[in-house]
Coordinates of C-alpha atoms in Angstrom, one line a residue:
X24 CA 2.5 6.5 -12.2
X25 CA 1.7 3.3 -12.4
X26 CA 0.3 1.1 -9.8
X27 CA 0.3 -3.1 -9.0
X28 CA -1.9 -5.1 -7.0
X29 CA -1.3 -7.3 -3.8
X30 CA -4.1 -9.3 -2.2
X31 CA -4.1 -9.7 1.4
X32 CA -5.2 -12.2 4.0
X33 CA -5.1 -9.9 6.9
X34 CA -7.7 -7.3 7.5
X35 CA -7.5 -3.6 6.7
X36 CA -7.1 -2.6 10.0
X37 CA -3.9 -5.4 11.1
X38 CA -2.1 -4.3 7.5
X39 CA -2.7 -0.5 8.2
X40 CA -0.7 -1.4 11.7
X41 CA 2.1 -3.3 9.8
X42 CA 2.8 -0.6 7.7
X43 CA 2.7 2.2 10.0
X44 CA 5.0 0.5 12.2
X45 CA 7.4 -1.0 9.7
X46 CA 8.0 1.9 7.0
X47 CA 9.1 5.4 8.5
X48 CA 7.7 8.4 7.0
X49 CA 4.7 7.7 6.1
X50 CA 1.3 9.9 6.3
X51 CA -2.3 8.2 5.9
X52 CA -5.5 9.4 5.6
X53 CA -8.8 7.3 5.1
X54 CA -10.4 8.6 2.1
X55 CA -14.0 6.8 1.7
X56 CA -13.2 3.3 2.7
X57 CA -9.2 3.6 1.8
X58 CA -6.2 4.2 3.3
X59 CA -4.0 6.6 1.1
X60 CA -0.5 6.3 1.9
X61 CA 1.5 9.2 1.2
X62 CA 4.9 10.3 1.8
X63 CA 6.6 13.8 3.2
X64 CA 5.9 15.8 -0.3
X65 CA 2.2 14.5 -0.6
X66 CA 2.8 11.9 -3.3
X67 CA 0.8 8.8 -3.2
X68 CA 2.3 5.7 -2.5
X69 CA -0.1 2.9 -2.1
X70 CA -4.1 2.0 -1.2
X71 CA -5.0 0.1 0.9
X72 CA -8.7 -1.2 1.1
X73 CA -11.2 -3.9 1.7
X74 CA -12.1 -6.7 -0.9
X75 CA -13.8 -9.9 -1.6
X76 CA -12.3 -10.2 -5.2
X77 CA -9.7 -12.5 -4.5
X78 CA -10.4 -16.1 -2.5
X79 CA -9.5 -16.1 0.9
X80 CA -8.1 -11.8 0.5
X81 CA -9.4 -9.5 2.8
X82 CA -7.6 -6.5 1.9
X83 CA -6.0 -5.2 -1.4
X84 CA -3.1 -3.2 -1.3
X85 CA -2.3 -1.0 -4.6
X86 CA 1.2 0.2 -5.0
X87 CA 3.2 2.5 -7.0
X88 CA 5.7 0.7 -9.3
X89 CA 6.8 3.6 -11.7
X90 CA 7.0 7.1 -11.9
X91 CA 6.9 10.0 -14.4
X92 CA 9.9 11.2 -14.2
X93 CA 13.9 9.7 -12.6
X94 CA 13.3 12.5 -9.7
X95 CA 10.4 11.2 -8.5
X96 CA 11.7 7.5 -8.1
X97 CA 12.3 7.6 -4.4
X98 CA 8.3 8.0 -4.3
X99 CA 8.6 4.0 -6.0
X100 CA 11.5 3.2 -3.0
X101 CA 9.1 3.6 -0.5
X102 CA 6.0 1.9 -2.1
X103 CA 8.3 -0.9 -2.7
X104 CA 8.7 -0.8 1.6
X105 CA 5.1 -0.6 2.2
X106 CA 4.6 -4.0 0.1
X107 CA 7.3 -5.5 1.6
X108 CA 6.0 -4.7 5.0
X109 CA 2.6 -7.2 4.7
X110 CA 4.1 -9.1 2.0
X111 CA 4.0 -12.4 4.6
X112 CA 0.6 -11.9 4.2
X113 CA -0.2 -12.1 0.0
X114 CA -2.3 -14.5 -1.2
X115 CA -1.9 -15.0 -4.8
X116 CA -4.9 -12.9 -6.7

């Protein structure tokens, strides 16, 4: 799988919401100082965590953009709704 990058001018917490409230299906699960997105069958999604890399980004949201194999692609569907649900928020990184 391969993964992109979105930088974030929202805090962790206020995107975590977003998403949880705008894409169905979803499980997370903090892991250190992520959150793992994850869907019904346990594949990752996205990560969502804190960052000071980027000016003015609070948050960095890592996404799944391919998969290994054509069965798997709905697993890239639903990354692709987790970024568009705090995409309002991206600050170009």
């Amino acid at each position: 799988m391969t993964f992109a990058t979105a930088y974030l001018e929202i805090e962790k917490e206020d995107a975590h919401e977003h998403i949880m409230k705008s894409v169905e299906g979803l499980r997370s699960k903090t892991v250190d100082d992520s959150i793992e997105y994850r869907n019904a069958s346990g594949m990752l999604l996205a990560i969502l965590s804190e960052t000071d890399e980027v000016p003015g980004a609070n948050t960095k949201l890592r996404y799944q953009i391919s998969v290994i194999a054509p069965f798997l692609a709905h697993g890239r569907v639903k990354a692709e709704e987790i970024r568009a649900a705090v995409d309002e928020y991206r600050v170009e990184g």
